[in-house]
Amino acid sequence: MENLLQPFTLNDKITLKNKVLMAPLTRCMADDDLVPTQSMADYYARRAETGLIITEATIIRPDGQGYPNTPGIFNEKQIKGWKVVTDAVHQRGGKIFLQLWHTGRVAHPYFFDGDFVLGASAIGIEGTVPRVRELKYTVPKAASLQEIEQLIQDYRQAAANARIAGFDGVEIHGANGYLLDQFLHYSSNVREDEYGQTPENMTRFPLAVVDAVSHEIGAERCGLRLSPGAYFNMEKDPRDRQVFDYLLSELDKRTLAYLHVGIFDDAMTFDYLGGSVSAYMREHSRQTLVGVGGYSAESGSTAIANQQFDLLAIGRPLIANPDYVERVRTGQSLVEYSDVMLATLV
Ligand SMILES: Cc1cc2nc3c(=O)[nH]c(=O)nc-3n(C[C@H](O)[C@H](O)[C@H](O)COP(=O)(O)O)c2cc1C
């Protein structure tokens, strides 16, 4: 597992002290103004031994909220709250990126006292908001051209705010069925304007967000998470393959900090991708690739040695083991993760 503990140069601005990244993990523990708390700063600081912390998904504006007490990055109080977190991580020698989030149709008007939520098209998802079971998902309003323009600006502003808050960079959340991903799949995007119907159109908004954020803070500080395989809040459609082929080839004209696989279990395979999501992304992209999803230090190290990806993100085991990297380094056994652990920030 030596290779996991070696430094990795992302680019001329950022070098990571090892290849173990903390995967973004929503914890729903911000205060009622969606401001990060001291407990969150302590929680992240305990994990500063990882090569890079990617924070829990953080909403770029009020109508992006789909879960209770998820933090924001759209006002002064939130920026100040995050500054406490980034200072704590930096003091321990860590690096930290903020994951930028808008849940799109997975949002709920209840959280922001609104009349509707925005999506790519007026196609809702079934079910209720986790943790607030009485809230049924609503049918979104298809974002207008003006609303899309505003969203691009809001992603850009959120990235600027992240830098003011002391983050080393951001990861744009383009995965897991949330707003950007809703434009990238045929089951959620039936638009008939320049944002729908063809791979070129369906990738237009996500690419505009990548470009706006890169322009604001530098592409070398901008990562992107993608889910070419629909597995969460999204129905599969084999035509999605062409959208992601096109998206990855367009992204190759840019050099981002990294691309991150958006999946819970990388052993999952998708017929239309010809295998796992990580294998598909590796084959179709030249960017630095972060693998994730059900890996142990052993299996992740082997995958890196086999060049399946370059960096390994660890999610649930890092909830159970704040000192994960130290345990790997010294060969100690790990505490097993259980969902019960989500109740407290340790
Ligand atoms: C409690 C929990 C919260 C999560 N929150 C996020 C999130 O905010 N953003 C995101 O992109 N993925 C999120 N994920 C997915 C993880 O980043 C990761 O892909 C997944 O846990 C698989 O990695 P693991 O097997 O190492 O846990 C979450 C997963 C869990 C278990």
Tab-separated table of C-alpha atoms and ligand atoms in Angstrom:
chain	number	residue	atom	x	y	z
A	1	MET	CA	0.000	0.000	0.000
A	2	GLU	CA	3.106	2.168	-0.238
A	3	ASN	CA	1.776	3.875	-3.356
A	4	LEU	CA	-1.215	5.309	-1.422
A	5	LEU	CA	1.085	7.165	0.924
A	6	GLN	CA	3.214	8.785	-1.765
A	7	PRO	CA	2.683	12.470	-2.619
A	8	PHE	CA	0.886	13.344	-5.836
A	9	THR	CA	1.344	16.515	-7.873
A	10	LEU	CA	-2.039	17.592	-9.199
A	11	ASN	CA	-0.541	20.541	-11.082
A	12	ASP	CA	1.909	23.395	-10.523
A	13	LYS	CA	-0.390	24.937	-7.878
A	14	ILE	CA	-1.346	21.911	-5.800
A	15	THR	CA	0.608	18.925	-4.479
A	16	LEU	CA	-1.112	16.393	-2.238
A	17	LYS	CA	0.837	14.718	0.572
A	18	ASN	CA	-0.710	11.332	-0.207
A	19	LYS	CA	-3.233	9.737	-2.547
A	20	VAL	CA	-6.018	9.114	-0.040
A	21	LEU	CA	-8.814	11.680	-0.457
A	22	MET	CA	-11.754	12.161	1.856
A	23	ALA	CA	-14.866	11.641	-0.301
A	24	PRO	CA	-17.637	14.245	0.037
A	25	LEU	CA	-20.028	13.097	2.777
A	26	THR	CA	-23.245	14.945	3.572
A	27	ARG	CA	-23.773	15.036	7.342
A	28	CYS	CA	-26.681	17.516	7.755
A	29	MET	CA	-25.032	19.159	10.771
A	30	ALA	CA	-24.802	22.824	9.764
A	31	ASP	CA	-26.765	25.226	11.971
A	32	ASP	CA	-30.206	26.505	11.001
A	33	ASP	CA	-28.670	29.330	8.950
A	34	LEU	CA	-26.726	26.633	7.056
A	35	VAL	CA	-23.487	27.889	8.625
A	36	PRO	CA	-20.727	25.337	9.391
A	37	THR	CA	-20.192	24.852	13.122
A	38	GLN	CA	-17.117	24.463	15.317
A	39	SER	CA	-17.898	20.724	15.565
A	40	MET	CA	-17.660	20.521	11.782
A	41	ALA	CA	-14.288	22.316	11.872
A	42	ASP	CA	-13.053	19.803	14.460
A	43	TYR	CA	-14.416	16.882	12.417
A	44	TYR	CA	-12.625	17.987	9.251
A	45	ALA	CA	-9.414	18.889	11.126
A	46	ARG	CA	-9.271	15.326	12.510
A	47	ARG	CA	-9.066	14.127	8.902
A	48	ALA	CA	-6.326	16.538	7.765
A	49	GLU	CA	-3.898	13.635	7.281
A	50	THR	CA	-5.702	12.748	4.045
A	51	GLY	CA	-4.111	14.107	0.869
A	52	LEU	CA	-7.223	16.182	0.154
A	53	ILE	CA	-10.506	16.638	1.979
A	54	ILE	CA	-13.510	17.158	-0.277
A	55	THR	CA	-16.222	18.652	1.910
A	56	GLU	CA	-19.808	17.537	2.109
A	57	ALA	CA	-21.913	18.948	-0.709
A	58	THR	CA	-22.586	22.653	-0.058
A	59	ILE	CA	-25.427	24.567	-1.672
A	60	ILE	CA	-24.623	27.500	-3.917
A	61	ARG	CA	-27.984	29.202	-3.264
A	62	PRO	CA	-31.140	28.624	-1.216
A	63	ASP	CA	-33.202	26.836	-3.880
A	64	GLY	CA	-30.492	24.187	-4.201
A	65	GLN	CA	-31.369	22.640	-0.835
A	66	GLY	CA	-32.786	19.115	-0.701
A	67	TYR	CA	-31.846	17.925	2.791
A	68	PRO	CA	-32.030	19.502	6.245
A	69	ASN	CA	-29.066	21.466	7.625
A	70	THR	CA	-26.771	21.099	4.629
A	71	PRO	CA	-24.265	23.974	4.630
A	72	GLY	CA	-24.292	26.866	2.170
A	73	ILE	CA	-21.675	29.159	0.628
A	74	PHE	CA	-23.858	32.064	-0.482
A	75	ASN	CA	-23.629	34.584	2.382
A	76	GLU	CA	-21.121	36.234	4.739
A	77	LYS	CA	-21.958	34.108	7.769
A	78	GLN	CA	-21.451	30.910	5.802
A	79	ILE	CA	-18.158	32.136	4.348
A	80	LYS	CA	-16.962	33.011	7.872
A	81	GLY	CA	-18.074	29.631	9.183
A	82	TRP	CA	-16.176	27.842	6.442
A	83	LYS	CA	-13.085	29.974	7.144
A	84	VAL	CA	-12.944	28.416	10.616
A	85	VAL	CA	-12.996	24.985	8.955
A	86	THR	CA	-10.309	25.723	6.356
A	87	ASP	CA	-8.058	27.359	8.981
A	88	ALA	CA	-8.360	24.296	11.213
A	89	VAL	CA	-7.491	21.942	8.336
A	90	HIS	CA	-4.604	24.106	7.118
A	91	GLN	CA	-3.175	24.369	10.652
A	92	ARG	CA	-2.938	20.577	10.645
A	93	GLY	CA	-1.177	20.643	7.261
A	94	GLY	CA	-4.172	19.476	5.235
A	95	LYS	CA	-5.760	20.621	1.998
A	96	ILE	CA	-9.473	21.079	1.429
A	97	PHE	CA	-11.828	21.570	-1.550
A	98	LEU	CA	-15.459	22.636	-1.223
A	99	GLN	CA	-18.045	20.570	-3.111
A	100	LEU	CA	-20.437	22.948	-4.921
A	101	TRP	CA	-24.017	21.701	-5.045
A	102	HIS	CA	-27.424	22.471	-6.422
A	103	THR	CA	-29.844	19.572	-6.058
A	104	GLY	CA	-32.189	20.737	-8.847
A	105	ARG	CA	-35.336	18.582	-8.818
A	106	VAL	CA	-34.135	16.829	-5.662
A	107	ALA	CA	-34.573	20.152	-3.809
A	108	HIS	CA	-37.730	20.896	-1.847
A	109	PRO	CA	-39.528	24.287	-1.590
A	110	TYR	CA	-40.035	23.584	2.126
A	111	PHE	CA	-36.381	24.377	2.813
A	112	PHE	CA	-36.292	27.800	1.192
A	113	ASP	CA	-39.933	28.805	1.488
A	114	GLY	CA	-40.282	28.795	-2.291
A	115	ASP	CA	-43.018	28.013	-4.790
A	116	PHE	CA	-41.151	25.540	-6.970
A	117	VAL	CA	-37.824	23.863	-7.623
A	118	LEU	CA	-35.801	24.020	-10.837
A	119	GLY	CA	-34.744	21.099	-13.024
A	120	ALA	CA	-33.647	20.469	-16.598
A	121	SER	CA	-37.227	19.509	-17.492
A	122	ALA	CA	-40.572	19.219	-15.712
A	123	ILE	CA	-39.977	15.584	-14.728
A	124	GLY	CA	-40.035	14.794	-11.010
A	125	ILE	CA	-38.668	11.912	-9.005
A	126	GLU	CA	-40.742	9.617	-6.818
A	127	GLY	CA	-40.409	9.505	-3.081
A	128	THR	CA	-39.911	11.712	-0.082
A	129	VAL	CA	-37.037	13.756	1.312
A	130	PRO	CA	-34.769	11.560	3.468
A	131	ARG	CA	-35.023	12.449	7.177
A	132	VAL	CA	-38.205	14.502	6.528
A	133	ARG	CA	-40.465	11.702	5.339
A	134	GLU	CA	-43.647	13.733	5.087
A	135	LEU	CA	-42.140	15.895	2.301
A	136	LYS	CA	-42.941	14.416	-1.113
A	137	TYR	CA	-40.761	15.477	-4.026
A	138	THR	CA	-42.428	17.968	-6.373
A	139	VAL	CA	-42.421	18.248	-10.147
A	140	PRO	CA	-39.703	20.777	-11.027
A	141	LYS	CA	-40.054	23.755	-13.317
A	142	ALA	CA	-37.789	23.489	-16.369
A	143	ALA	CA	-35.142	26.188	-15.925
A	144	SER	CA	-35.579	29.039	-18.415
A	145	LEU	CA	-32.647	30.339	-20.445
A	146	GLN	CA	-32.403	33.294	-18.069
A	147	GLU	CA	-32.481	31.013	-15.051
A	148	ILE	CA	-29.678	28.919	-16.530
A	149	GLU	CA	-27.594	32.067	-17.058
A	150	GLN	CA	-28.190	33.048	-13.440
A	151	LEU	CA	-27.256	29.562	-12.208
A	152	ILE	CA	-23.944	29.764	-14.067
A	153	GLN	CA	-23.246	33.077	-12.350
A	154	ASP	CA	-24.206	31.617	-8.989
A	155	TYR	CA	-21.813	28.682	-9.392
A	156	ARG	CA	-19.101	31.180	-10.302
A	157	GLN	CA	-19.885	33.335	-7.264
A	158	ALA	CA	-19.928	30.279	-4.987
A	159	ALA	CA	-16.429	29.359	-6.228
A	160	ALA	CA	-15.240	32.910	-5.545
A	161	ASN	CA	-16.780	32.694	-2.055
A	162	ALA	CA	-15.011	29.376	-1.489
A	163	ARG	CA	-11.660	31.007	-2.186
A	164	ILE	CA	-12.514	33.873	0.199
A	165	ALA	CA	-13.321	31.196	2.790
A	166	GLY	CA	-9.808	29.799	2.353
A	167	PHE	CA	-10.521	26.671	0.292
A	168	ASP	CA	-7.693	25.341	-1.885
A	169	GLY	CA	-10.234	24.716	-4.626
A	170	VAL	CA	-13.701	23.386	-5.383
A	171	GLU	CA	-15.258	20.219	-6.702
A	172	ILE	CA	-18.281	20.874	-8.889
A	173	HIS	CA	-20.927	18.282	-8.038
A	174	GLY	CA	-22.006	17.084	-11.440
A	175	ALA	CA	-22.987	13.617	-10.208
A	176	ASN	CA	-25.608	11.560	-8.369
A	177	GLY	CA	-28.720	12.869	-10.092
A	178	TYR	CA	-28.475	16.483	-8.919
A	179	LEU	CA	-28.938	19.600	-11.065
A	180	LEU	CA	-25.999	19.359	-13.475
A	181	ASP	CA	-26.461	15.607	-13.851
A	182	GLN	CA	-30.141	16.197	-14.668
A	183	PHE	CA	-29.044	17.929	-17.873
A	184	LEU	CA	-26.752	15.007	-18.808
A	185	HIS	CA	-29.307	12.174	-18.869
A	186	TYR	CA	-32.122	11.607	-21.331
A	187	SER	CA	-34.546	10.456	-18.630
A	188	SER	CA	-34.439	13.875	-16.922
A	189	ASN	CA	-33.731	16.139	-19.911
A	190	VAL	CA	-36.359	16.371	-22.673
A	191	ARG	CA	-35.683	20.020	-23.491
A	192	GLU	CA	-36.173	21.166	-27.042
A	193	ASP	CA	-33.906	24.211	-26.890
A	194	GLU	CA	-30.129	24.517	-27.053
A	195	TYR	CA	-29.818	22.596	-23.749
A	196	GLY	CA	-31.517	19.368	-24.877
A	197	GLN	CA	-31.796	16.566	-27.464
A	198	THR	CA	-28.137	16.220	-28.491
A	199	PRO	CA	-24.898	15.536	-26.603
A	200	GLU	CA	-23.630	18.972	-27.566
A	201	ASN	CA	-26.747	20.646	-26.145
A	202	MET	CA	-27.095	18.480	-23.047
A	203	THR	CA	-23.508	19.199	-21.979
A	204	ARG	CA	-23.746	22.932	-22.634
A	205	PHE	CA	-24.808	23.992	-19.126
A	206	PRO	CA	-22.399	21.735	-17.170
A	207	LEU	CA	-19.522	22.859	-19.416
A	208	ALA	CA	-20.517	26.514	-18.973
A	209	VAL	CA	-20.383	26.005	-15.197
A	210	VAL	CA	-16.951	24.377	-15.451
A	211	ASP	CA	-15.716	27.266	-17.584
A	212	ALA	CA	-17.191	29.979	-15.347
A	213	VAL	CA	-15.686	28.418	-12.228
A	214	SER	CA	-12.332	27.789	-13.948
A	215	HIS	CA	-12.248	31.360	-15.147
A	216	GLU	CA	-12.975	32.617	-11.640
A	217	ILE	CA	-10.505	30.537	-9.602
A	218	GLY	CA	-8.334	28.692	-12.152
A	219	ALA	CA	-8.931	25.291	-13.744
A	220	GLU	CA	-6.132	23.868	-11.598
A	221	ARG	CA	-8.313	24.495	-8.531
A	222	CYS	CA	-11.439	23.016	-10.072
A	223	GLY	CA	-12.419	19.339	-9.844
A	224	LEU	CA	-15.580	17.785	-11.277
A	225	ARG	CA	-17.613	14.777	-10.147
A	226	LEU	CA	-19.628	12.864	-12.762
A	227	SER	CA	-21.992	9.889	-12.855
A	228	PRO	CA	-22.027	8.490	-16.403
A	229	GLY	CA	-23.795	5.476	-14.944
A	230	ALA	CA	-27.261	6.457	-13.672
A	231	TYR	CA	-27.707	4.833	-10.270
A	232	PHE	CA	-29.206	7.403	-7.866
A	233	ASN	CA	-32.185	9.734	-8.399
A	234	MET	CA	-31.965	8.870	-12.114
A	235	GLU	CA	-33.248	6.310	-14.646
A	236	LYS	CA	-30.817	4.628	-17.028
A	237	ASP	CA	-30.934	5.354	-20.756
A	238	PRO	CA	-28.336	3.781	-23.100
A	239	ARG	CA	-28.229	6.991	-25.152
A	240	ASP	CA	-26.546	8.700	-22.175
A	241	ARG	CA	-23.332	7.058	-23.333
A	242	GLN	CA	-23.021	9.485	-26.249
A	243	VAL	CA	-23.551	12.449	-23.951
A	244	PHE	CA	-20.699	11.387	-21.679
A	245	ASP	CA	-18.413	10.449	-24.596
A	246	TYR	CA	-18.885	13.982	-25.862
A	247	LEU	CA	-18.568	15.590	-22.420
A	248	LEU	CA	-15.303	13.800	-21.629
A	249	SER	CA	-13.816	14.711	-25.003
A	250	GLU	CA	-14.776	18.358	-24.473
A	251	LEU	CA	-13.317	18.304	-20.961
A	252	ASP	CA	-10.070	17.020	-22.432
A	253	LYS	CA	-9.682	20.421	-24.089
A	254	ARG	CA	-9.351	21.773	-20.529
A	255	THR	CA	-7.054	20.601	-17.748
A	256	LEU	CA	-8.986	20.393	-14.512
A	257	ALA	CA	-7.535	19.546	-11.111
A	258	TYR	CA	-9.178	16.119	-11.473
A	259	LEU	CA	-12.270	14.178	-12.464
A	260	HIS	CA	-14.000	12.191	-9.730
A	261	VAL	CA	-16.130	9.097	-10.274
A	262	GLY	CA	-19.624	9.592	-8.795
A	263	ILE	CA	-20.687	6.154	-7.546
A	264	PHE	CA	-21.349	4.244	-4.313
A	265	ASP	CA	-19.943	0.914	-5.471
A	266	ASP	CA	-17.379	0.818	-8.267
A	267	ALA	CA	-18.007	-2.928	-8.710
A	268	MET	CA	-21.298	-1.940	-10.416
A	269	THR	CA	-21.186	-2.307	-14.182
A	270	PHE	CA	-23.280	-0.616	-16.855
A	271	ASP	CA	-23.898	-2.342	-20.198
A	272	TYR	CA	-23.910	0.888	-22.136
A	273	LEU	CA	-20.595	1.971	-20.612
A	274	GLY	CA	-18.986	-1.403	-21.271
A	275	GLY	CA	-18.137	-2.020	-17.609
A	276	SER	CA	-17.522	0.006	-14.461
A	277	VAL	CA	-17.780	3.783	-14.400
A	278	SER	CA	-14.128	4.182	-13.424
A	279	ALA	CA	-12.965	1.990	-16.332
A	280	TYR	CA	-15.162	3.943	-18.725
A	281	MET	CA	-13.879	7.314	-17.476
A	282	ARG	CA	-10.254	6.181	-17.570
A	283	GLU	CA	-10.618	5.025	-21.138
A	284	HIS	CA	-12.308	8.190	-22.354
A	285	SER	CA	-10.463	10.905	-20.461
A	286	ARG	CA	-6.895	12.019	-20.010
A	287	GLN	CA	-7.596	13.929	-16.774
A	288	THR	CA	-6.306	12.873	-13.363
A	289	LEU	CA	-8.962	10.410	-12.163
A	290	VAL	CA	-10.197	9.890	-8.609
A	291	GLY	CA	-11.668	6.436	-8.017
A	292	VAL	CA	-14.164	5.684	-5.235
A	293	GLY	CA	-16.855	3.294	-4.131
A	294	GLY	CA	-16.387	0.288	-1.900
A	295	TYR	CA	-12.589	0.313	-1.890
A	296	SER	CA	-10.327	-0.734	0.956
A	297	ALA	CA	-6.786	0.589	1.196
A	298	GLU	CA	-5.622	-2.748	-0.273
A	299	SER	CA	-7.988	-2.850	-3.244
A	300	GLY	CA	-7.549	0.880	-3.887
A	301	SER	CA	-3.787	0.571	-3.839
A	302	THR	CA	-3.966	-2.308	-6.325
A	303	ALA	CA	-6.291	-0.309	-8.579
A	304	ILE	CA	-3.838	2.609	-8.570
A	305	ALA	CA	-0.931	0.246	-9.288
A	306	ASN	CA	-2.945	-1.115	-12.226
A	307	GLN	CA	-3.542	2.469	-13.404
A	308	GLN	CA	-7.324	2.132	-13.115
A	309	PHE	CA	-7.255	5.576	-11.493
A	310	ASP	CA	-4.684	7.931	-9.931
A	311	LEU	CA	-6.137	8.860	-6.542
A	312	LEU	CA	-8.455	7.022	-4.150
A	313	ALA	CA	-11.375	8.674	-2.366
A	314	ILE	CA	-12.577	7.006	0.823
A	315	GLY	CA	-16.051	7.721	2.185
A	316	ARG	CA	-17.687	5.586	4.879
A	317	PRO	CA	-14.446	4.156	6.328
A	318	LEU	CA	-13.329	7.744	6.994
A	319	ILE	CA	-16.505	8.388	8.977
A	320	ALA	CA	-15.654	5.374	11.126
A	321	ASN	CA	-11.893	6.101	11.275
A	322	PRO	CA	-10.886	9.777	11.463
A	323	ASP	CA	-7.276	8.538	11.624
A	324	TYR	CA	-7.687	6.308	8.536
A	325	VAL	CA	-4.361	7.327	6.949
A	326	GLU	CA	-2.437	6.710	10.156
A	327	ARG	CA	-4.048	3.280	10.522
A	328	VAL	CA	-3.085	2.380	6.960
A	329	ARG	CA	0.458	3.647	7.508
A	330	THR	CA	0.943	1.599	10.679
A	331	GLY	CA	-1.040	-1.453	9.572
A	332	GLN	CA	-3.693	-1.132	12.287
A	333	SER	CA	-7.122	-2.639	11.735
A	334	LEU	CA	-10.094	-0.385	10.977
A	335	VAL	CA	-13.305	0.237	12.867
A	336	GLU	CA	-16.181	-0.975	10.714
A	337	TYR	CA	-18.603	1.675	9.460
A	338	SER	CA	-22.257	1.555	10.437
A	339	ASP	CA	-25.106	3.969	9.567
A	340	VAL	CA	-25.597	4.598	13.288
A	341	MET	CA	-22.392	6.652	13.126
A	342	LEU	CA	-24.171	9.283	11.036
A	343	ALA	CA	-25.945	10.523	14.156
A	344	THR	CA	-22.831	12.219	15.560
A	345	LEU	CA	-19.821	14.097	14.214
A	346	VAL	CA	-16.774	12.339	15.573
B	1	LIG	C1	-23.539	9.462	4.404
B	1	LIG	C2	-23.075	9.723	3.006
B	1	LIG	C3	-23.132	11.008	2.490
B	1	LIG	C4	-22.691	11.276	1.191
B	1	LIG	N1	-22.698	12.569	0.742
B	1	LIG	C5	-22.194	12.856	-0.483
B	1	LIG	C6	-22.080	14.202	-0.916
B	1	LIG	O1	-22.379	15.163	-0.193
B	1	LIG	N2	-21.591	14.422	-2.166
B	1	LIG	C7	-21.227	13.394	-2.996
B	1	LIG	O2	-20.802	13.652	-4.122
B	1	LIG	N3	-21.280	12.116	-2.588
B	1	LIG	C8	-21.729	11.821	-1.347
B	1	LIG	N4	-21.729	10.519	-0.911
B	1	LIG	C9	-21.072	9.468	-1.723
B	1	LIG	C10	-19.611	9.304	-1.269
B	1	LIG	O3	-18.843	10.437	-1.655
B	1	LIG	C11	-18.952	8.038	-1.885
B	1	LIG	O4	-19.055	8.084	-3.289
B	1	LIG	C12	-19.589	6.753	-1.380
B	1	LIG	O5	-19.735	6.777	0.032
B	1	LIG	C13	-18.770	5.514	-1.783
B	1	LIG	O6	-17.492	5.510	-1.175
B	1	LIG	P1	-17.169	4.553	0.103
B	1	LIG	O7	-17.519	3.137	-0.323
B	1	LIG	O8	-15.696	4.719	0.352
B	1	LIG	O9	-18.032	5.005	1.220
B	1	LIG	C14	-22.207	10.220	0.372
B	1	LIG	C15	-22.161	8.929	0.895
B	1	LIG	C16	-22.588	8.654	2.186
B	1	LIG	C17	-22.481	7.260	2.728
